[in-house]
XYZ file of N, CA and C in Angstrom:
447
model
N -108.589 16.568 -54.328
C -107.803 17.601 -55.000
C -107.664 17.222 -56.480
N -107.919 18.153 -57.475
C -108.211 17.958 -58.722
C -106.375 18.009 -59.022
N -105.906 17.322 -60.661
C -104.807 17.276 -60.908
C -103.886 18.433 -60.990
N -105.025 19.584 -61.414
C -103.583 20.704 -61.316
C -103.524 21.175 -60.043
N -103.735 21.530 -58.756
C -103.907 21.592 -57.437
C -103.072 20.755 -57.287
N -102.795 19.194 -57.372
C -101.796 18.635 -56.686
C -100.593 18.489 -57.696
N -100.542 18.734 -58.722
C -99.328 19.491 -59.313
C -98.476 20.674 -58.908
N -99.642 20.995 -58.277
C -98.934 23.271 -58.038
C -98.385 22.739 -56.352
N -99.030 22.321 -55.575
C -98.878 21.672 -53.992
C -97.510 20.715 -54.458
N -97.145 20.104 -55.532
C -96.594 19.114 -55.464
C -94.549 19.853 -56.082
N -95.135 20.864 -56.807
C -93.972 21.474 -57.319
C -93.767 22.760 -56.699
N -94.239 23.427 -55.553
C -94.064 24.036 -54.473
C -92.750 23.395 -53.767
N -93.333 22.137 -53.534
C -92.958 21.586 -52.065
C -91.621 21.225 -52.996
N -91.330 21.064 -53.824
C -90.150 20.100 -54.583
C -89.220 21.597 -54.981
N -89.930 22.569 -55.524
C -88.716 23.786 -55.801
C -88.824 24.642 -54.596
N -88.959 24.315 -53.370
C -88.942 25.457 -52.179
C -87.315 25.466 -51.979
N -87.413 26.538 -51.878
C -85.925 27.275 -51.793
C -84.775 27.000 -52.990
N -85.177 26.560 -54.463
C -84.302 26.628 -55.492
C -84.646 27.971 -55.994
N -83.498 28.806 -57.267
C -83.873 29.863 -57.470
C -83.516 29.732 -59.218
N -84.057 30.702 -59.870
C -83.191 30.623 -60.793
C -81.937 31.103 -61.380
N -81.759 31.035 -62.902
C -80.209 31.661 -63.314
C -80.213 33.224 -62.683
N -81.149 33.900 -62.534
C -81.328 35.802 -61.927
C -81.228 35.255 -60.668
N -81.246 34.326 -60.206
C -81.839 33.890 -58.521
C -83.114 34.830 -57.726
N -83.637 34.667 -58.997
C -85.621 34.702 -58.664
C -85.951 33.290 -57.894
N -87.474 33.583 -57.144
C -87.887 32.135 -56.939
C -88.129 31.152 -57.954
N -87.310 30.261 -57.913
C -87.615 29.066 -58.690
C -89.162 28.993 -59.357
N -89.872 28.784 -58.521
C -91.395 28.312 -58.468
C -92.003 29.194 -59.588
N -91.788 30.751 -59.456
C -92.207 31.218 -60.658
C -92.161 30.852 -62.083
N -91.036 29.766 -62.241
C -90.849 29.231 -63.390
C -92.125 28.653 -64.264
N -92.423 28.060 -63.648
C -93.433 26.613 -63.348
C -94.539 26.997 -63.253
N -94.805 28.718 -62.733
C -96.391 28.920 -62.636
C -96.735 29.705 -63.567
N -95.291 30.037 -64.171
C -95.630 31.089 -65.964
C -95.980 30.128 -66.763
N -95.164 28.989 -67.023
C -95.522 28.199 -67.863
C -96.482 27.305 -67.672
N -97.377 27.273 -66.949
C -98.570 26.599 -66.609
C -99.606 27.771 -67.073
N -99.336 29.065 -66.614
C -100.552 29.793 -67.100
C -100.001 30.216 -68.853
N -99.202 29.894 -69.583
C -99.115 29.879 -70.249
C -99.822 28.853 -71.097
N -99.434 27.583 -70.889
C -99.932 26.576 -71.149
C -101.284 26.605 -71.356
N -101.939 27.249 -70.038
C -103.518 27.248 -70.094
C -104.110 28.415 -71.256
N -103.017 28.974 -72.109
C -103.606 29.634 -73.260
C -103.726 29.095 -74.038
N -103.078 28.446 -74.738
C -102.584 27.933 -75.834
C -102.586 26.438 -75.630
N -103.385 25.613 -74.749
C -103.353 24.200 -74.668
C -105.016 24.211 -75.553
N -104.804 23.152 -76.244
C -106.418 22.463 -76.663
C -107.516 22.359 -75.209
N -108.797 22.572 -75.773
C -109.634 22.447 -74.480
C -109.788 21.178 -74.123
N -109.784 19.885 -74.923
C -109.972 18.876 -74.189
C -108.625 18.114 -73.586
N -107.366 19.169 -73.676
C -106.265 18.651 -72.840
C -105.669 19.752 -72.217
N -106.907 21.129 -71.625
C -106.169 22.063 -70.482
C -105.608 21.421 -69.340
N -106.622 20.776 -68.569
C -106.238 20.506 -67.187
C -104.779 19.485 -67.540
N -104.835 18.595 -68.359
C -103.732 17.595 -68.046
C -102.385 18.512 -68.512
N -102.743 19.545 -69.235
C -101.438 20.855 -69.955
C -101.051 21.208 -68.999
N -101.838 22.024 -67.784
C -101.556 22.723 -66.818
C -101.114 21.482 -65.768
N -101.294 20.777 -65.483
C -100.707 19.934 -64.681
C -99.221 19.359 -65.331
N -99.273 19.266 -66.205
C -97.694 19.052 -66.597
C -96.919 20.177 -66.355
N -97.331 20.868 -67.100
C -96.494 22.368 -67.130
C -95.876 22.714 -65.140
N -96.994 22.317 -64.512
C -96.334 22.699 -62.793
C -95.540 21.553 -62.789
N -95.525 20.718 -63.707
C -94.366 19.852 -62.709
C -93.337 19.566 -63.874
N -93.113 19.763 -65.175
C -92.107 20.112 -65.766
C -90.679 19.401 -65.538
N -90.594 20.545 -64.738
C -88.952 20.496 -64.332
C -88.936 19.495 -63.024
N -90.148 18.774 -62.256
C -89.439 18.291 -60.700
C -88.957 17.156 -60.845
N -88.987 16.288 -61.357
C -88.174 14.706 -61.849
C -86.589 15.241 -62.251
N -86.683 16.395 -63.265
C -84.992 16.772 -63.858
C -84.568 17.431 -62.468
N -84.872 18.314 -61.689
C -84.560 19.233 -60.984
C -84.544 19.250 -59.777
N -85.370 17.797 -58.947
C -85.700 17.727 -57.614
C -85.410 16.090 -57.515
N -85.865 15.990 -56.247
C -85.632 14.180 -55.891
C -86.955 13.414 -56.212
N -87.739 14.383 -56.514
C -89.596 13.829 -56.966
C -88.918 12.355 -58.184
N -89.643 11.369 -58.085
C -89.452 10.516 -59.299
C -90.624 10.784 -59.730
N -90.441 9.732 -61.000
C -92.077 9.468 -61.878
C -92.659 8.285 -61.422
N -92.242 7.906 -60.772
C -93.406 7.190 -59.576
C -93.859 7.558 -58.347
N -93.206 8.470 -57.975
C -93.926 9.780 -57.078
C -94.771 9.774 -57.577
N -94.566 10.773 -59.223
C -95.988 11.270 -59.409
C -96.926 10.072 -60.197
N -96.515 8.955 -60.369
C -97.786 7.827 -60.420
C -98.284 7.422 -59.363
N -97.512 7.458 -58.199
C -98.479 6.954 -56.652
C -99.439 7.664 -56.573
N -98.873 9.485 -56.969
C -99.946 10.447 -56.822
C -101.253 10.476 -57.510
N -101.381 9.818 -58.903
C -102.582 9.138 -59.585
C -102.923 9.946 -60.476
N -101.512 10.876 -61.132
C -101.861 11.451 -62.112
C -102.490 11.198 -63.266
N -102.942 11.784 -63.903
C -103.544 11.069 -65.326
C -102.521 10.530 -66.407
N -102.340 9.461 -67.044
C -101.196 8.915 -67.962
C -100.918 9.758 -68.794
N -101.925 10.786 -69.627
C -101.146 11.909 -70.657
C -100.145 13.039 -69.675
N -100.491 13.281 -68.550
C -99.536 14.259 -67.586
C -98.194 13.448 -67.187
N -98.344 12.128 -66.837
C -96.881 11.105 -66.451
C -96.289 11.172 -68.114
N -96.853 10.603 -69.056
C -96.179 10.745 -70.155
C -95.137 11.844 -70.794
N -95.784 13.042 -70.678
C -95.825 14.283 -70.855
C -94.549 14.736 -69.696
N -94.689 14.483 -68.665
C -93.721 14.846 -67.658
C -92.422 13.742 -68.256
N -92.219 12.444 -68.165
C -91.073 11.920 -68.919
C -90.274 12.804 -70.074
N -91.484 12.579 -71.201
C -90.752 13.110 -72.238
C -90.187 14.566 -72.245
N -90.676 15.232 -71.142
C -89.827 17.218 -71.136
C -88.473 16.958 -69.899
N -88.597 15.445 -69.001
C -87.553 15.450 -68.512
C -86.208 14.774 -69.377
N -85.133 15.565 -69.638
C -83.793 15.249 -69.936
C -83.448 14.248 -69.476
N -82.831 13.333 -70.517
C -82.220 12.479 -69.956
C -80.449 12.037 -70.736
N -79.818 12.308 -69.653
C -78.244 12.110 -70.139
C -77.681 11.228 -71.771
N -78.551 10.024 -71.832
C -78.127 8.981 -72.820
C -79.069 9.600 -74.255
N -79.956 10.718 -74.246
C -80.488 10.733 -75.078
C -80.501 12.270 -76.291
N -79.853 12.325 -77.130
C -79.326 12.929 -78.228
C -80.974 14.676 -78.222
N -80.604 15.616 -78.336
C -80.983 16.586 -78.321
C -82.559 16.307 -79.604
N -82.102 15.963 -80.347
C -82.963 15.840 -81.789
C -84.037 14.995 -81.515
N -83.576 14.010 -80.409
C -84.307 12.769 -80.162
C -85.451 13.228 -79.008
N -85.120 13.911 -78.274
C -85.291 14.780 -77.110
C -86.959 15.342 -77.683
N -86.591 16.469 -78.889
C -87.305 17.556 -79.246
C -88.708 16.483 -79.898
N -88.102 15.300 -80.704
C -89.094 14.565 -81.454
C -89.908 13.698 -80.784
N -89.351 13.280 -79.478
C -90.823 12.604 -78.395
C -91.118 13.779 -78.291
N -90.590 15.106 -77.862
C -91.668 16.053 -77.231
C -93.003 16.062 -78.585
N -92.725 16.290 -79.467
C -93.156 16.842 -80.867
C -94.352 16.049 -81.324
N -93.985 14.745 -80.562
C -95.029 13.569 -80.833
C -96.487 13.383 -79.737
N -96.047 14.146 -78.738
C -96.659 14.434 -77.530
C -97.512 15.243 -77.435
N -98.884 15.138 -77.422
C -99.697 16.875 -77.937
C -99.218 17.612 -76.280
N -99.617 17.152 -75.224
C -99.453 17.205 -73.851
C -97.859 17.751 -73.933
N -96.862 17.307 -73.977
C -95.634 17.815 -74.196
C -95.714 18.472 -74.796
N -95.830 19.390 -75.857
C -95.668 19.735 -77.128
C -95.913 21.474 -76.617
N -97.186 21.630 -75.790
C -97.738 22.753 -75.375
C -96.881 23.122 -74.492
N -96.685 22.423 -73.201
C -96.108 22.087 -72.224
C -94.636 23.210 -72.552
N -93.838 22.206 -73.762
C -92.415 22.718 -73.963
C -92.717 23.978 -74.906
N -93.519 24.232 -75.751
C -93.789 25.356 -76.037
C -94.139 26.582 -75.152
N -94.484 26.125 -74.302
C -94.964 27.499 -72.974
C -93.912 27.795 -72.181
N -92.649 26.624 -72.209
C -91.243 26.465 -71.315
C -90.621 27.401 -72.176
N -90.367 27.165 -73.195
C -89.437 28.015 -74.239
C -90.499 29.583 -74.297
N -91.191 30.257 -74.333
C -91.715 31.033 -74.606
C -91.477 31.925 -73.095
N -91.029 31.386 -72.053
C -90.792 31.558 -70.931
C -89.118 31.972 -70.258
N -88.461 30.878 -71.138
C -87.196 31.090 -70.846
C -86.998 32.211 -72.353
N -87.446 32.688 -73.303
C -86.924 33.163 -74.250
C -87.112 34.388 -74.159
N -88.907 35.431 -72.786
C -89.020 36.207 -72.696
C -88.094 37.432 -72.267
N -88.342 38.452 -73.119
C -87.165 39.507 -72.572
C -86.623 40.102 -71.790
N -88.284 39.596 -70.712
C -88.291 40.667 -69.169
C -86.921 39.921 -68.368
N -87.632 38.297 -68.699
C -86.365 37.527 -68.003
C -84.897 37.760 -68.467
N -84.972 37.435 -69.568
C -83.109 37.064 -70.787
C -82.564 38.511 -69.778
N -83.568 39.666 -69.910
C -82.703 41.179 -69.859
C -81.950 40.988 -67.888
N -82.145 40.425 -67.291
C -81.642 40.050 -65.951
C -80.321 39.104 -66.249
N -80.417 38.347 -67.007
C -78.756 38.010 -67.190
C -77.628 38.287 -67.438
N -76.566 37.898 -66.913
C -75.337 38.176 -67.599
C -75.264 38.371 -69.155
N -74.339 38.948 -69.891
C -74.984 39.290 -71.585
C -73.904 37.576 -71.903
N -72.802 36.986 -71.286
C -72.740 36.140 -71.448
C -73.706 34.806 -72.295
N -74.507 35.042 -70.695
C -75.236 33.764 -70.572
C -76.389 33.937 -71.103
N -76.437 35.367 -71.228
C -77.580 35.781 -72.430
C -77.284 35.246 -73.674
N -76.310 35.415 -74.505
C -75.893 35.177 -76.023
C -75.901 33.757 -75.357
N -74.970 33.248 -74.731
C -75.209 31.523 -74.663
C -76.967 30.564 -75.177
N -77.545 31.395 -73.825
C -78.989 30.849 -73.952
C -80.130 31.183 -75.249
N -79.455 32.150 -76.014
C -80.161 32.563 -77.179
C -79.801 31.599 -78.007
N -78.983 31.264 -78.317
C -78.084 30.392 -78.962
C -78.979 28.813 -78.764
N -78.977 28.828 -77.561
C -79.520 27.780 -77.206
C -81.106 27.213 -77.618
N -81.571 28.159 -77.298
C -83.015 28.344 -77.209
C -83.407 28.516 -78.827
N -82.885 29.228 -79.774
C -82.925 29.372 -80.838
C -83.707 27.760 -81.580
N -82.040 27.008 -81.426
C -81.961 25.594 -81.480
C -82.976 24.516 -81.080
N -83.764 25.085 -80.016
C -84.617 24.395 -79.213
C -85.702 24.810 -80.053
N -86.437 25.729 -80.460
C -87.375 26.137 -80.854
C -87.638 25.661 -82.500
N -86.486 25.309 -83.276
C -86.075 24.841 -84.159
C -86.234 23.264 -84.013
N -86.295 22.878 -82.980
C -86.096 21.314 -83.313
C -88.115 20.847 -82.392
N -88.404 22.054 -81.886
C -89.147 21.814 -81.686
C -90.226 21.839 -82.694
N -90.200 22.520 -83.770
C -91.119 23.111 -84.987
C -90.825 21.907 -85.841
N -89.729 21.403 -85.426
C -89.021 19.962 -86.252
C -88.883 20.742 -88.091
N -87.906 21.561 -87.469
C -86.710 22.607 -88.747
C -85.646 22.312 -89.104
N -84.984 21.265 -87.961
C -83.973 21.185 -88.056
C -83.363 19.586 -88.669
């Protein structure tokens, strides 16, 4: 099984039955921003783009570790790439955006995430709350991702 195949098998099995903020299937998350990814990734780093992009969120979001997915024998730019888009509590937002930024593999990755969470079809299913919240948010994100801020 080639790497994005056991990425998509691997972040199936890890978001089955999570949903999102609309309480859509989770999984759709993960397979926009992978075919996203596969637009706009460089050709000599599609496959390892699209294999990050399916697994994204399963280290922040599931019980998967990143030695899960090193037993699994991912390629080191996809483990890398998967670290740096997972959040981590001790580490400052700015700091966050600038490993991604440094990351070509990340970089696409969180660009196809944000282009995903920022689309209208989705935002227009939220609360207008959590709409203005996440605009707000995302704004910020996109900003520190362009490294604007």
């Amino acid at each position: 099984m080639d790497p994005i195949e056991r990425a998509e098998a691997i972040a199936h099995r890890a978001h089955a039955g999570q949903t999102d903020k609309s309480v859509l299937n989770y999984i759709d998350h993960p397979r926009r921003v992978a075919e996203r990814a596969a637009l706009i990734a460089p050709a000599d780093l599609r496959t390892e783009c699209i294999a990050a992009a399916w697994l994204h969120d399963v280290v922040e979001d599931t019980d998967v570790t990143h030695e899960d997915l090193r037993e699994q024998g991912f390629p080191q730019l996809v483990l890398e790439a998967v670290d740096r888009l997972t959040k981590k509590p001790d580490l400052a937002r700015a700091d966050y955006f600038a490993a991604i930024r440094a990351h070509a593999v990340a970089r696409v990755v969180k660009t196809a995430d944000l282009i995903d969470n920022t689309d209208p079809e989705r935002t227009a299913l939220l609360e207008e709350t959590t709409r203005i919240r996440l605009a707000a948010k995302y704004a910020e994100s996109w900003a520190l991702l362009l490294g604007d801020v």
